[in-house]
Tab-separated table of C-alpha atoms in Angstrom:
chain	number	residue	atom	x	y	z
A	1	MET	CA	-9.886	-29.770	41.063
A	2	LEU	CA	-12.022	-30.148	37.965
A	3	HIS	CA	-11.717	-26.470	37.242
A	4	THR	CA	-8.113	-26.640	37.439
A	5	ALA	CA	-7.761	-29.741	35.294
A	6	THR	CA	-9.872	-28.147	32.630
A	7	ASN	CA	-7.956	-24.906	32.676
A	8	LYS	CA	-4.489	-26.675	32.365
A	9	ARG	CA	-5.879	-28.903	29.317
A	10	ARG	CA	-7.011	-25.968	27.577
A	11	ILE	CA	-3.620	-23.947	28.094
A	12	VAL	CA	-1.762	-26.933	26.855
A	13	ALA	CA	-4.257	-27.077	23.657
A	14	VAL	CA	-3.594	-23.283	22.775
A	15	TYR	CA	0.317	-23.601	23.250
A	16	THR	CA	0.226	-26.783	20.806
A	17	TYR	CA	-1.739	-24.702	18.393
A	18	ARG	CA	0.481	-21.746	18.813
A	19	VAL	CA	3.788	-24.459	18.107
A	20	SER	CA	1.816	-26.135	15.209
A	21	THR	CA	1.461	-22.736	13.740
A	22	ARG	CA	4.852	-21.423	13.945
A	23	ARG	CA	6.064	-24.739	12.092
A	24	ARG	CA	3.411	-24.716	9.635
A	25	ILE	CA	4.930	-20.829	8.744
A	26	SER	CA	8.714	-22.392	9.228
A	27	ARG	CA	8.017	-25.215	6.783
A	28	GLY	CA	6.861	-23.419	3.795
A	29	ARG	CA	7.648	-24.950	0.589
A	30	ASP	CA	9.747	-22.353	-1.104
A	31	VAL	CA	10.940	-20.230	2.128
A	32	GLN	CA	11.419	-20.902	5.723
A	33	LEU	CA	10.573	-17.721	7.935
A	34	THR	CA	10.971	-17.780	11.939
A	35	PRO	CA	8.262	-16.794	13.381
A	36	GLU	CA	9.975	-13.245	14.478
A	37	THR	CA	10.382	-12.696	10.604
A	38	SER	CA	7.244	-13.598	9.512
A	39	GLU	CA	5.424	-11.156	12.019
A	40	ARG	CA	7.747	-8.709	11.007
A	41	LEU	CA	7.134	-8.951	7.209
A	42	THR	CA	3.176	-8.661	8.057
A	43	ALA	CA	3.429	-5.994	9.952
A	44	GLY	CA	5.643	-4.132	7.853
A	45	VAL	CA	2.892	-4.833	5.240
A	46	ALA	CA	0.118	-3.696	7.114
A	47	ARG	CA	1.626	-0.491	8.201
A	48	LEU	CA	2.274	0.112	4.289
A	49	VAL	CA	-1.366	-0.551	3.524
A	50	ARG	CA	-2.400	1.995	6.498
A	51	THR	CA	-0.139	4.487	5.138
A	52	VAL	CA	-1.423	4.457	1.487
A	53	LYS	CA	-5.241	4.463	2.793
A	54	HIS	CA	-4.408	7.513	5.069
A	55	LEU	CA	-2.775	9.385	2.237
A	56	GLY	CA	-5.650	8.608	0.237
A	57	PRO	CA	-6.615	11.253	-2.621
A	58	ARG	CA	-3.410	13.113	-2.129
A	59	ALA	CA	-1.527	9.865	-3.025
A	60	ALA	CA	-3.470	9.290	-5.774
A	61	ALA	CA	-3.314	12.784	-7.331
A	62	ASP	CA	0.841	12.492	-6.775
A	63	LEU	CA	0.961	9.138	-8.880
A	64	TYR	CA	-1.907	9.401	-11.441
A	65	GLY	CA	-2.458	13.245	-11.639
A	66	ASP	CA	-5.882	13.447	-13.636
A	67	LEU	CA	-5.681	9.718	-14.698
A	68	PRO	CA	-8.185	7.392	-12.940
A	69	SER	CA	-6.144	4.900	-10.577
A	70	PHE	CA	-7.326	2.184	-12.618
A	71	GLY	CA	-6.161	3.746	-15.820
A	72	TRP	CA	-2.640	2.918	-15.445
A	73	ALA	CA	-3.312	-0.807	-15.104
A	74	LEU	CA	-5.276	-0.659	-18.331
A	75	LEU	CA	-3.456	1.860	-20.461
A	76	VAL	CA	0.203	0.642	-19.978
A	77	PRO	CA	-0.597	-3.104	-21.611
A	78	LEU	CA	-1.802	-1.067	-24.347
A	79	GLU	CA	1.234	0.655	-24.626
A	80	GLN	CA	3.321	-2.577	-24.588
A	81	ASP	CA	1.262	-4.986	-26.696
A	82	GLY	CA	-0.651	-2.620	-28.869
A	83	ALA	CA	-4.666	-3.130	-29.472
A	84	GLN	CA	-6.324	-6.046	-27.850
A	85	ARG	CA	-9.767	-7.054	-26.659
A	86	CYS	CA	-11.409	-5.826	-23.362
A	87	SER	CA	-10.910	-9.460	-22.063
A	88	ALA	CA	-7.460	-9.518	-22.709
A	89	LEU	CA	-6.959	-6.331	-20.696
A	90	ALA	CA	-9.190	-7.458	-17.908
A	91	GLU	CA	-6.662	-10.646	-17.911
A	92	ARG	CA	-3.528	-8.017	-17.587
A	93	ALA	CA	-5.190	-5.933	-15.130
A	94	GLY	CA	-6.278	-8.873	-13.230
A	95	VAL	CA	-9.777	-7.985	-12.898
A	96	ASP	CA	-13.392	-9.234	-14.228
A	97	VAL	CA	-14.267	-8.462	-17.886
A	98	SER	CA	-17.436	-6.617	-16.756
A	99	VAL	CA	-15.380	-4.518	-14.586
A	100	ALA	CA	-12.584	-3.704	-17.269
A	101	SER	CA	-15.650	-3.030	-19.510
A	102	ARG	CA	-16.907	-0.340	-17.440
A	103	GLN	CA	-13.602	1.110	-16.810
A	104	VAL	CA	-12.636	1.414	-20.766
A	105	ALA	CA	-16.013	2.730	-21.122
A	106	VAL	CA	-14.787	5.556	-18.752
A	107	LEU	CA	-11.509	5.888	-20.613
A	108	GLU	CA	-12.836	5.985	-23.995
A	109	ARG	CA	-15.201	8.920	-22.570
A	110	SER	CA	-12.272	10.973	-21.727
A	111	GLY	CA	-10.666	10.298	-25.106
A	112	LEU	CA	-7.687	8.113	-23.746
A	113	VAL	CA	-8.293	5.169	-25.547
A	114	GLU	CA	-10.347	4.481	-28.863
A	115	ARG	CA	-12.402	1.255	-30.217
A	116	ARG	CA	-12.110	-0.125	-33.666
A	117	PRO	CA	-13.405	-3.307	-35.146
A	118	ASP	CA	-11.358	-6.711	-34.691
A	119	PRO	CA	-10.400	-7.613	-38.371
A	120	LEU	CA	-10.329	-11.075	-37.352
A	121	ASP	CA	-13.838	-11.033	-35.966
A	122	GLY	CA	-16.245	-8.358	-36.886
A	123	ARG	CA	-18.375	-8.968	-33.786
A	124	ALA	CA	-15.591	-7.937	-31.693
A	125	SER	CA	-13.742	-4.836	-31.194
A	126	LEU	CA	-10.095	-3.813	-30.158
A	127	ILE	CA	-9.004	-1.088	-27.539
A	128	ASP	CA	-6.291	1.175	-28.411
A	129	LEU	CA	-4.424	4.003	-26.987
A	130	SER	CA	-5.284	7.520	-28.353
A	131	THR	CA	-2.783	10.312	-28.719
A	132	ALA	CA	-4.390	11.846	-25.559
A	133	GLY	CA	-3.600	8.202	-24.024
A	134	VAL	CA	0.116	8.475	-25.040
A	135	ALA	CA	0.258	12.032	-23.303
A	136	ALA	CA	-1.532	10.911	-20.055
A	137	LEU	CA	1.003	8.150	-19.840
A	138	ALA	CA	4.086	10.332	-20.304
A	139	HIS	CA	2.650	12.833	-17.922
A	140	THR	CA	1.903	10.107	-15.045
A	141	ARG	CA	5.316	8.802	-15.611
A	142	ARG	CA	6.772	12.251	-14.628
A	143	LEU	CA	4.700	12.370	-11.462
A	144	ARG	CA	5.394	8.664	-10.305
A	145	GLY	CA	9.179	9.555	-10.925
A	146	ARG	CA	8.768	12.784	-8.925
A	147	TRP	CA	7.035	10.986	-5.995
A	148	ALA	CA	9.728	8.142	-6.005
A	149	VAL	CA	12.533	10.854	-5.769
A	150	GLU	CA	11.022	12.744	-2.794
A	151	ALA	CA	10.119	9.245	-1.163
A	152	LEU	CA	13.265	7.759	-1.552
A	153	ALA	CA	15.326	10.877	-0.957
A	154	ASP	CA	17.665	9.218	1.661
A	155	TRP	CA	18.214	5.787	-0.293
A	156	THR	CA	20.858	5.113	-2.715
A	157	GLU	CA	20.233	3.494	-6.289
A	158	GLY	CA	21.451	0.256	-5.149
A	159	GLU	CA	18.970	0.170	-2.543
A	160	ALA	CA	16.077	1.339	-4.825
A	161	ARG	CA	16.964	-1.392	-7.300
A	162	GLU	CA	17.088	-4.164	-4.989
A	163	PHE	CA	13.964	-3.003	-3.263
A	164	SER	CA	12.018	-2.747	-6.531
A	165	GLY	CA	13.000	-6.256	-7.252
A	166	LEU	CA	11.816	-7.456	-3.852
A	167	LEU	CA	8.499	-5.465	-4.163
A	168	GLU	CA	8.016	-7.138	-7.719
A	169	LYS	CA	8.622	-10.822	-5.900
A	170	LEU	CA	6.302	-9.737	-3.009
A	171	ALA	CA	3.619	-8.777	-5.418
A	172	ASP	CA	3.754	-12.184	-7.250
A	173	GLY	CA	3.645	-13.981	-4.013
A	174	LEU	CA	0.437	-12.309	-3.015
A	175	ASP	CA	-0.912	-13.035	-6.223
A	176	ARG	CA	-0.061	-16.485	-5.866
A	177	ALA	CA	-1.669	-16.832	-2.378
A	178	GLY	CA	-4.957	-14.753	-3.904
A	179	GLY	CA	-6.997	-17.949	-3.495
A	180	ARG	CA	-6.118	-18.801	-0.038
A	181	PRO	CA	-7.697	-17.595	3.055
A	182	ALA	CA	-4.454	-16.576	4.485
A	183	ARG	CA	-4.019	-13.726	1.841
A	184	ALA	CA	-5.996	-11.490	4.223
A	185	GLY	CA	-3.443	-12.443	7.201
A	186	VAL	CA	-0.628	-11.550	4.987
A	187	LEU	CA	-1.986	-7.950	4.106
A	188	ALA	CA	-3.082	-7.183	7.660
A	189	ALA	CA	-1.669	-7.731	11.100
A	190	PRO	CA	-0.886	-11.660	11.610
A	191	ALA	CA	-3.729	-13.515	13.164
A	192	ARG	CA	-3.497	-14.382	16.829
A	193	ALA	CA	-4.092	-17.603	18.491
A	194	PRO	CA	-6.953	-17.906	20.586
A	195	ALA	CA	-6.502	-16.527	23.888
A	196	ALA	CA	-6.405	-19.068	26.855
A	197	PRO	CA	-9.708	-18.593	28.865
A	198	ALA	CA	-9.447	-16.761	32.146
A	199	PRO	CA	-9.378	-19.055	35.256
A	200	GLU	CA	-12.927	-20.080	36.266
A	201	THR	CA	-13.652	-18.738	39.765
A	202	PRO	CA	-15.647	-21.074	42.328
A	203	ALA	CA	-18.976	-20.089	42.864
A	204	SER	CA	-19.618	-17.675	45.631
A	205	ALA	CA	-21.674	-18.659	48.581
A	206	PRO	CA	-25.108	-17.482	48.442
A	207	PRO	CA	-26.075	-14.590	50.242
A	208	ALA	CA	-26.899	-14.714	53.694
A	209	PRO	CA	-30.890	-14.100	54.252
A	210	ALA	CA	-31.846	-10.573	55.287
A	211	PRO	CA	-32.740	-10.268	58.961
A	212	PRO	CA	-36.635	-10.342	59.900
A	213	VAL	CA	-37.978	-7.044	59.627
A	214	SER	CA	-38.974	-6.140	63.359
A	215	ALA	CA	-42.659	-5.160	63.809
A	216	THR	CA	-43.787	-1.718	64.388
A	217	PRO	CA	-45.390	-0.866	67.805
A	218	GLY	CA	-48.707	-0.285	66.361
A	219	GLU	CA	-48.391	-4.214	64.860
A	220	ASN	CA	-47.264	-5.437	68.404
A	221	ARG	CA	-50.551	-3.743	69.709
A	222	ARG	CA	-52.677	-5.600	66.900
């Protein structure tokens, strides 16, 4: 009876955990999602992440060509805003300044960016696009456009436009959630509640003692 009561309490606790988790999901500040929608969304994102990882180098070649994968995130801000310090580039790319500095050095050795003194501070330098960098961006845009046409061959323009807006909104949401532990759950399969423990089986009776070994004829004679 004690085991049965304990198991019932554990099952009730697990059920309560699941219900409270679903309510927390549905009581989002800006959006209300049913558990089914939330699971479908996270499963879809997880599948997308797995697909991108599976494509690996082939996808990188289709999207970036000879440009390093990090190059796009650094060259586009230079194209849009002009020459800027490495710290500003790091902020735009969402990486640490030390990481951006190493990546800029790679782009500089490849001739895609140029470095010149900052007229406002002689101790600092500005990073700017080179002619080769402009050409690399143009080539990469053609590759990305070709990839989009092939990947979305059965989409309409309206569907692609709507999805683009929703995808940007999703990326913004993931950025906002970046400091929360739940971020890993968004990009992977949704976390599962702890499984209910298996019922405890009563301890089995101790094994019966082995029958005594009969004496051999020689032992009887002794």
